[in-house]
Coordinates of C-alpha atoms (C1' of nucleotides) in Angstrom, one line a residue:
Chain A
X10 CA 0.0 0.0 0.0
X11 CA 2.9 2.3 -0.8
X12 CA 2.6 2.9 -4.2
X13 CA 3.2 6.4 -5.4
X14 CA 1.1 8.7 -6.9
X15 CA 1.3 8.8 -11.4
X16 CA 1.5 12.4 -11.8
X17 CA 2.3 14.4 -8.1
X18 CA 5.8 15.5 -9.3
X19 CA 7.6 18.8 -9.3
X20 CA 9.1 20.6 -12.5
X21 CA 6.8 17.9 -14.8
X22 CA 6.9 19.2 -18.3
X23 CA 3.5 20.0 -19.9
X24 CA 2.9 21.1 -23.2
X25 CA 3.9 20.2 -26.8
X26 CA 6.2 16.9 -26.7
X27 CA 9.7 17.6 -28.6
X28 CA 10.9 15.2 -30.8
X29 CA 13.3 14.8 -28.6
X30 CA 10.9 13.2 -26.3
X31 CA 9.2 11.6 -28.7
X32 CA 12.3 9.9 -29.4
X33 CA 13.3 9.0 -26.3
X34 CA 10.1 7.2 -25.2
X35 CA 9.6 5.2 -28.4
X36 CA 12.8 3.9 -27.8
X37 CA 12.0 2.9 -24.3
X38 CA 9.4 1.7 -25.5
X39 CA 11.0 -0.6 -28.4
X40 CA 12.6 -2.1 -25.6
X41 CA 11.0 -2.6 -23.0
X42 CA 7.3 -2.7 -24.4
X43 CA 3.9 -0.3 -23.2
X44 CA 3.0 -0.5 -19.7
X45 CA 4.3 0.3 -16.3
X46 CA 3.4 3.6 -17.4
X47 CA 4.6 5.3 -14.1
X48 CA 7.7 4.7 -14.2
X49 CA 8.0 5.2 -17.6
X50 CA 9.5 8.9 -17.4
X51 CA 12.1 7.8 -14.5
X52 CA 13.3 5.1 -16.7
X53 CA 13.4 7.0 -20.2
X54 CA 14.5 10.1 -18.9
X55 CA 11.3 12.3 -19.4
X56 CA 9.9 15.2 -17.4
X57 CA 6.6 13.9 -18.1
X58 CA 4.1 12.3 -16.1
X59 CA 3.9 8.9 -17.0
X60 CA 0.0 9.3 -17.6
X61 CA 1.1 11.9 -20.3
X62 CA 3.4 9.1 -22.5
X63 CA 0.8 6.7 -22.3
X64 CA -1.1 9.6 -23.9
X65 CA 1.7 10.1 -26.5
X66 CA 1.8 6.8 -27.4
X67 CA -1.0 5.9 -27.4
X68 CA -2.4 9.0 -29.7
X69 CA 0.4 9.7 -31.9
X70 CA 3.7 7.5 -31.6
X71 CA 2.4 4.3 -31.8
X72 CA 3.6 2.6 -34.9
X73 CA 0.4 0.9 -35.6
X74 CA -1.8 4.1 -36.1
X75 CA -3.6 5.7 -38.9
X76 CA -3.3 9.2 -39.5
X77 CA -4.6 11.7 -42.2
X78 CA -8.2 12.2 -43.8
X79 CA -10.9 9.7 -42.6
X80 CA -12.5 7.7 -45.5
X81 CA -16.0 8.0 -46.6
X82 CA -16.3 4.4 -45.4
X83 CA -15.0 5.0 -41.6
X84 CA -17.1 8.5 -41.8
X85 CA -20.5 5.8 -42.3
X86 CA -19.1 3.6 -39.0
X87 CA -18.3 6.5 -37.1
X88 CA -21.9 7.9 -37.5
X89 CA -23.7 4.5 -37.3
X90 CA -21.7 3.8 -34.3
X91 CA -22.5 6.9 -32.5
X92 CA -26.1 6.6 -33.4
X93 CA -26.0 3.3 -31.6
X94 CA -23.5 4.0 -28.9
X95 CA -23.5 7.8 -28.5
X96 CA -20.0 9.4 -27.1
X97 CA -18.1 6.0 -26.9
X98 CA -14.9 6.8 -28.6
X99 CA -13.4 4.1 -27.5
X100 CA -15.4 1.6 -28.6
X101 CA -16.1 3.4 -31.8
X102 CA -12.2 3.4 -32.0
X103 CA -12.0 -0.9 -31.7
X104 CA -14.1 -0.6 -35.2
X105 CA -11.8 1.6 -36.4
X106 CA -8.7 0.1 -36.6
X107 CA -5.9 2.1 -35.9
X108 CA -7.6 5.0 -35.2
X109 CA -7.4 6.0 -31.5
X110 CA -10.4 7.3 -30.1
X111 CA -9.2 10.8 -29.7
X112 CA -8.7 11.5 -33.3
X113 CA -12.4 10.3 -33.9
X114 CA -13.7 12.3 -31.3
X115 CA -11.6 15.5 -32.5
X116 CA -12.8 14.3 -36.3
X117 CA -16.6 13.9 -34.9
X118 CA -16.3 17.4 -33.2
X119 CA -14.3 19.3 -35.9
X120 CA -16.3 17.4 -39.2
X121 CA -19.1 15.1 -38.5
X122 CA -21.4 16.7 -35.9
X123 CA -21.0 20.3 -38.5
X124 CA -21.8 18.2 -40.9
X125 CA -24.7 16.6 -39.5
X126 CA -26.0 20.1 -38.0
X127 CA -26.2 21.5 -41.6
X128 CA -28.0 18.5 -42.7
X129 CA -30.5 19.3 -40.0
X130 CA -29.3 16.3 -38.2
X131 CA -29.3 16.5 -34.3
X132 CA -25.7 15.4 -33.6
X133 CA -26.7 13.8 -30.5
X134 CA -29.9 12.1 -31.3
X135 CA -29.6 11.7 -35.0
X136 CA -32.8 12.7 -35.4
X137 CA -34.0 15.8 -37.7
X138 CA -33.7 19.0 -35.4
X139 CA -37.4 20.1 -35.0
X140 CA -36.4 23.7 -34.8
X141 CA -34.4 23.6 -38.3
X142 CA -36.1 26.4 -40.7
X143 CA -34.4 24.5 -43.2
X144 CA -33.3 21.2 -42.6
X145 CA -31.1 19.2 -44.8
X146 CA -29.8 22.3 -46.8
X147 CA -26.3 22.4 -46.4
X148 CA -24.3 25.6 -46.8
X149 CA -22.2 24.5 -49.8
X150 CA -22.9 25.2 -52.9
X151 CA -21.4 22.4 -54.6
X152 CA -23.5 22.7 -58.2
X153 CA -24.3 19.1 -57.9
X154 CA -26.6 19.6 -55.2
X155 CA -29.2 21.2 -57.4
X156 CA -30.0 16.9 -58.4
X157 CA -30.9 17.1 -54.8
X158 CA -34.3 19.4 -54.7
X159 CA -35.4 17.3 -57.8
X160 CA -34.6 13.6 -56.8
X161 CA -35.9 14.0 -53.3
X162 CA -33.9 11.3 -52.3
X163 CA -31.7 13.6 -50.5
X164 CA -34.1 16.0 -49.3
X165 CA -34.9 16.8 -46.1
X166 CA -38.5 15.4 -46.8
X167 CA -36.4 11.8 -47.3
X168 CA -35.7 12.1 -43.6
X169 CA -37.9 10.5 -41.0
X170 CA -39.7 13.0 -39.0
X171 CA -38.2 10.6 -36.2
X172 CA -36.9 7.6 -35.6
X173 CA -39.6 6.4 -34.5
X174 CA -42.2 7.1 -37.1
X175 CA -40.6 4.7 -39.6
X176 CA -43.6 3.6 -41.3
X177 CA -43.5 -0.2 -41.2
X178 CA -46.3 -1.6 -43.0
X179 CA -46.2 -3.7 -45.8
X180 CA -47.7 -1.9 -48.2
X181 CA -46.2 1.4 -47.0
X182 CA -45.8 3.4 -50.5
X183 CA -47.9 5.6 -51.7
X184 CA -48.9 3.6 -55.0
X185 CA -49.4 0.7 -52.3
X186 CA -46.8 -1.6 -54.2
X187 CA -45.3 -4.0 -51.5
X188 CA -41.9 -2.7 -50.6
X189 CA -40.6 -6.0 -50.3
X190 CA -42.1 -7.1 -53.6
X191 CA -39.8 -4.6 -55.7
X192 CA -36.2 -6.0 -57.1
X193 CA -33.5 -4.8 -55.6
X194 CA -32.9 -3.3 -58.9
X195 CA -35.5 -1.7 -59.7
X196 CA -35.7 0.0 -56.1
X197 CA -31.6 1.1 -56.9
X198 CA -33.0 3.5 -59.2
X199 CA -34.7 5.3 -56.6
X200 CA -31.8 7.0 -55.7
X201 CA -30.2 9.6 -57.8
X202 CA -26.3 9.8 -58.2
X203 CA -24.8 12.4 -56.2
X204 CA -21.1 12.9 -55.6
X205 CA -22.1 15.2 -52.5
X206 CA -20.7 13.1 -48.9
X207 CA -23.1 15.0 -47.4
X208 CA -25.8 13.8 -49.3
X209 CA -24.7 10.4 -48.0
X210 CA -23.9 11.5 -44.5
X211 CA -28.0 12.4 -44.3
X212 CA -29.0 8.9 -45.2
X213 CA -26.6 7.2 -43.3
X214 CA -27.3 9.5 -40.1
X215 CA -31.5 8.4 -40.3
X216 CA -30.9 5.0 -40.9
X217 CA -28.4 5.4 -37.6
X218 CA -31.0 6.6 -35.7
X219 CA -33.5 4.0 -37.0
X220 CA -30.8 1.1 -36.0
X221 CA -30.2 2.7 -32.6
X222 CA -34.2 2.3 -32.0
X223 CA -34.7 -1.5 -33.6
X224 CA -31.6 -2.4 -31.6
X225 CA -32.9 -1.1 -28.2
X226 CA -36.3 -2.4 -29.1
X227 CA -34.4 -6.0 -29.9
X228 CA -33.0 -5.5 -26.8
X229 CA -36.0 -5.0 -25.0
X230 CA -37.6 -7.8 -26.5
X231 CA -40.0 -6.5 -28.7
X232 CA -38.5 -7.5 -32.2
X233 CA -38.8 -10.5 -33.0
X234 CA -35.2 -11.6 -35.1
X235 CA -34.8 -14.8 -37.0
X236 CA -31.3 -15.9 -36.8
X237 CA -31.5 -18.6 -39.0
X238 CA -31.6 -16.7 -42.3
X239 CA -29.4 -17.0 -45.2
X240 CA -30.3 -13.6 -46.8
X241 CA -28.8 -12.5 -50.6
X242 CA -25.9 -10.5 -50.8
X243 CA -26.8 -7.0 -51.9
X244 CA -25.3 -7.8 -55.3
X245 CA -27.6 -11.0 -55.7
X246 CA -30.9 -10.7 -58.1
X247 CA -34.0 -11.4 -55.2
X248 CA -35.7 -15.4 -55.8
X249 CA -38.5 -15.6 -54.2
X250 CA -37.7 -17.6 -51.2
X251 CA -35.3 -15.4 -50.0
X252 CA -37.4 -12.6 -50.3
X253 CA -39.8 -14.4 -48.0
X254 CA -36.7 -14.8 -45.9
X255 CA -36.5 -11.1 -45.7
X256 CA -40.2 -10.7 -44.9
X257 CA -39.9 -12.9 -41.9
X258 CA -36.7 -11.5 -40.9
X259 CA -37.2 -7.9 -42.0
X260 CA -36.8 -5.7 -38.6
X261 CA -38.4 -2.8 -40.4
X262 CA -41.4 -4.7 -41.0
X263 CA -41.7 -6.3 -37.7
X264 CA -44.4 -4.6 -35.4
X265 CA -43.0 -3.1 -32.6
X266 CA -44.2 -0.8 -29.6
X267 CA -41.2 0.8 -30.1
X268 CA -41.4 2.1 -33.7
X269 CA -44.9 3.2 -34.2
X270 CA -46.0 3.0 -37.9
X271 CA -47.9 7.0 -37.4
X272 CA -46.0 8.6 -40.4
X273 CA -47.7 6.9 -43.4
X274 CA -47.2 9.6 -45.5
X275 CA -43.2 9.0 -45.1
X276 CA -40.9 8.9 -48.4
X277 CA -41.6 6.3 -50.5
X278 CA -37.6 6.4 -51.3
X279 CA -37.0 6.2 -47.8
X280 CA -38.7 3.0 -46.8
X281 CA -37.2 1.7 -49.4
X282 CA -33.9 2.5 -48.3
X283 CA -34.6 1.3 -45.1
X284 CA -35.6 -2.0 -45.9
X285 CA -32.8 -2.2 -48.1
X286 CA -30.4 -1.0 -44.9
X287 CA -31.9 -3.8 -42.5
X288 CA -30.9 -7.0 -45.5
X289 CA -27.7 -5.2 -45.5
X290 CA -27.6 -5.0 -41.5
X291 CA -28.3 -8.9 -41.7
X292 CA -25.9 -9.9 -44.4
X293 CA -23.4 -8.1 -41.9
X294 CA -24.3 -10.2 -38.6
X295 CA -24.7 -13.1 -41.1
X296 CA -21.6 -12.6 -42.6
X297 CA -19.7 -12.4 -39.4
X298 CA -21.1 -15.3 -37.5
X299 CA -22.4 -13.3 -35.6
X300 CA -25.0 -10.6 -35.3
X301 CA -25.2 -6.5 -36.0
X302 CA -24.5 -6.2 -32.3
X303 CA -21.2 -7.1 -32.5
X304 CA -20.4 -4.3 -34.2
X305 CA -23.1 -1.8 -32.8
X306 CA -23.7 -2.6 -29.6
X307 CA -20.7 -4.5 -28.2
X308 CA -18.3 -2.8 -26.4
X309 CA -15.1 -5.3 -26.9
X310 CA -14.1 -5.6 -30.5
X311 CA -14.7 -9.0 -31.7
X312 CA -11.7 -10.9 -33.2
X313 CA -14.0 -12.9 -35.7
X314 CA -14.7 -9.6 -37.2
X315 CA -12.5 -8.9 -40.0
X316 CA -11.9 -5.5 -40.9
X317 CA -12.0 -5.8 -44.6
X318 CA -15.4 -7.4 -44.8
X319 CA -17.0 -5.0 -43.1
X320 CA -15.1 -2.2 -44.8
X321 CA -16.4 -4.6 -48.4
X322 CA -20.3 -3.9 -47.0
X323 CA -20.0 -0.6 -46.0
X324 CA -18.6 0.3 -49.5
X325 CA -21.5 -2.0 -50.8
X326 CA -23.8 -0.4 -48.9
X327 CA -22.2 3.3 -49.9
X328 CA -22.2 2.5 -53.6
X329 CA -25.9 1.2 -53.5
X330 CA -26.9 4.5 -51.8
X331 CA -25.1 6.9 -54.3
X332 CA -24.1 4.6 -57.3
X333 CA -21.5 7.3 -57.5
X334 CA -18.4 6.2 -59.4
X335 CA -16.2 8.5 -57.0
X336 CA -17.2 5.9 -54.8
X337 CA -17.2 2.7 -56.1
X338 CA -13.0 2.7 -55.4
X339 CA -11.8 -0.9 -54.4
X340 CA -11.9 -1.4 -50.8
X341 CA -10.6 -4.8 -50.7
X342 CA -7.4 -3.3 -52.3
X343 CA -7.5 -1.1 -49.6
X344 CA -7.5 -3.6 -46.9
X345 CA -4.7 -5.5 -48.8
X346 CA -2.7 -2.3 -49.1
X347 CA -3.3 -1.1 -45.2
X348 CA -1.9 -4.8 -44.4
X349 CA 1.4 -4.6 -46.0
X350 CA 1.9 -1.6 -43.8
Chain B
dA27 C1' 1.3 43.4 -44.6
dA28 C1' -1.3 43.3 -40.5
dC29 C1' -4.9 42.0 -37.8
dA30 C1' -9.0 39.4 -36.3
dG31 C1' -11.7 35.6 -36.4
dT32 C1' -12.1 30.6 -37.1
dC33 C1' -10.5 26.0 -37.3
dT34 C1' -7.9 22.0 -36.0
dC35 C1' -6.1 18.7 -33.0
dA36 C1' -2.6 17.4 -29.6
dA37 C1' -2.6 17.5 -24.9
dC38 C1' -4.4 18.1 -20.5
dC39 C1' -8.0 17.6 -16.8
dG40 C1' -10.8 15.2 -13.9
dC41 C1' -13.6 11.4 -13.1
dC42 C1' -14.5 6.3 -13.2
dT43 C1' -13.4 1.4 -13.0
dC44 C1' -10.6 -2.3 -11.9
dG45 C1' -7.5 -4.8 -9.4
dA46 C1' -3.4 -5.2 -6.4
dG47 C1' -2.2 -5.0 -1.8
Chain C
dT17 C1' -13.6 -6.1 2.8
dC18 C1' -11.5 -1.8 2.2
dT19 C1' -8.1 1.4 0.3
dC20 C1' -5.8 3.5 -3.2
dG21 C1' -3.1 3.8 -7.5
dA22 C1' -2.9 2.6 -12.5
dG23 C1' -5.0 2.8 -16.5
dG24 C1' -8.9 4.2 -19.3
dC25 C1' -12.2 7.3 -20.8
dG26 C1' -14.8 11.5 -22.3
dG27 C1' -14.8 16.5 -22.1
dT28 C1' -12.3 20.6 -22.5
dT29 C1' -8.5 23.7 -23.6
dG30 C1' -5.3 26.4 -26.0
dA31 C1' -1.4 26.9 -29.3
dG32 C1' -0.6 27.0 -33.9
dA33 C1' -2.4 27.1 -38.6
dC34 C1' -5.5 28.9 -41.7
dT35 C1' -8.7 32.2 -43.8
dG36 C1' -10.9 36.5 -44.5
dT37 C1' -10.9 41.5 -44.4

DNA sequence: AACAGTCTCAACCGCCTCGAG
DNA sequence: TCTCGAGGCGGTTGAGACTGT
């Protein structure tokens, strides 16, 4: 019981680490490997307190880390995650290999949550803000927006007034057409190209929310999930039997207390998309071997997760949104490139 | 060129949890 | 069982970079 305090030292250097430093601790490091944190400085011959290397390291000299411009695909975790999980950045971070959580939450706070509030996105609930005059209109005036106010796929109107007023009947559309009866194909057309993130950040964010709510309501008991499914990869034309798979297993079609089908006039587009979203929520737990919750809800990253699948369905997911060529860039080669680093 | 305002992000602060003693 | 330090975490700060006037 006479350990000594971390960081009750006189003359302790704050501030800006030199290279100096730097180099002094990652070779202390090198040799002697992470922990043991406080008595770190002592032993490497810093005036720092040792909670302040493990900082160091752990945020900027470990070898291991990513820096530099997050990716369209990590922006969609990122967002789903905190739709799910809220200000974990830690466990948003173990989806996000090697990216440490304080880069994610400086990248949420600096990029995302703007982003998000000029789409008239609540950052916090990732719902549409009420008070908005103008939700969804974002402050660029990037020319291709203008396919925007025509497509309506993109529009604020596209945007659940809440989470919880996804309509889920079966015959939700306006024309009553069974949403599950349409082709994947056909309903890909719904959606208008758009090389606009933001575009993408807006459907991404309400189908967040909408996952946040199904999973609580899973949680809770009140969906009923069949885990037994073998559902078509995005990519796969629809038979008939495993679109009666997706019927039964559909979440968005499942009646819940939780997500109360009192918005029938809701985009047509947007149901769409939200079936769409759940097959491609399943293919992910199914893919995995396990379910969505592994990557949403757990909060210890799951080693039978690999990293480049679920990069491969974001991306599928992305270019099915957007069919945007800028895009549709290889994310396998991606993985393969980030492992020969 | 100078200044002010804004943005970015590394680093710090303080609290919490866990586990060693 | 209790105490207390190490490590982890999320929130916040502030210095430097950037941008606009």
């Amino acid at each position: 019981m006479s350990r000594k305090p971390c960081c009750v030292g006189e003359g302790l250097k704050k501030g800006a680490w030199t290279a100096e430093e730097d180099k002094k601790l990652i070779s202390y490091i090198h040799e002697h490997g992470e922990g043991g944190w406080r008595d770190i400085p002592q032993k490497a011959g810093l005036k720092r307190c040792g909670k302040s290397c493990r900082l160091r390291w752990a945020n900027y000299l470990k070898p291991d880390i990513k820096r530099g411009e997050f990716s369209y695909e990590e922006e969609q975790i990122i967002i789903m995650l905190h739709a799910s999980r809220g200000n974990k950045w830690s466990v948003i971070a173990r989806h996000l290999p090697k990216r440490t959580d304080n880069e994610i939450k400086n990248y949420w706070n600096t990029h995302l949550k703007k982003r998000l509030i000029d789409q008239g996105i609540d950052p916090v609930t990732h719902k549409p803000l009420a008070s908005n005059p103008n939700p969804g209109t974002p402050k660029t005036s990037d020319p291709n927006d203008d396919e925007q106010s025509q497509s309506g796929s993109m529009s604020p109107k596209s945007l659940p007034p809440s989470s919880n007023s996804y309509n889920l009947q079966e015959t939700s559309s306006s024309d009553e057409t069974p949403r599950h009866g349409a082709s994947l194909t056909s309903k890909k057309h719904l959606f208008k190209r758009s090389s606009s993130t933001s575009k993408v950040l807006n459907k991404v964010a309400a189908r967040a929310a909408s996952i946040g709510n199904i999973l609580s309501a899973s949680m809770e008991g009140t969906l009923i999930s069949s885990t037994s499914l073998s559902p078509p990869c995005l990519n796969d034309d629809f038979s008939e039997t495993s679109q009666l798979q997706i019927d039964e297993y559909d979440p968005f079609s499942q009646p819940s207390e939780h997500i109360i089908p009192d918005d029938i006039s809701m985009n047509t587009e947007l149901n769409n998309s939200a079936y769409d979203f759940s097959q491609f929520l399943e293919q992910f737990g199914n893919n995995e071997g396990d379910n969505i919750q592994d990557l949403l809800m757990s909060d210890v990253s799951s080693p039978s997760v690999d990293e480049c699948d679920i990069m491969q369905n974001i991306t599928d997911w992305s270019n099915y949104l957007v069919e945007d060529s800028d895009f549709n860039h290889d994310t396998n080669q991606d993985c393969d490139d980030r492992n020969f680093i």
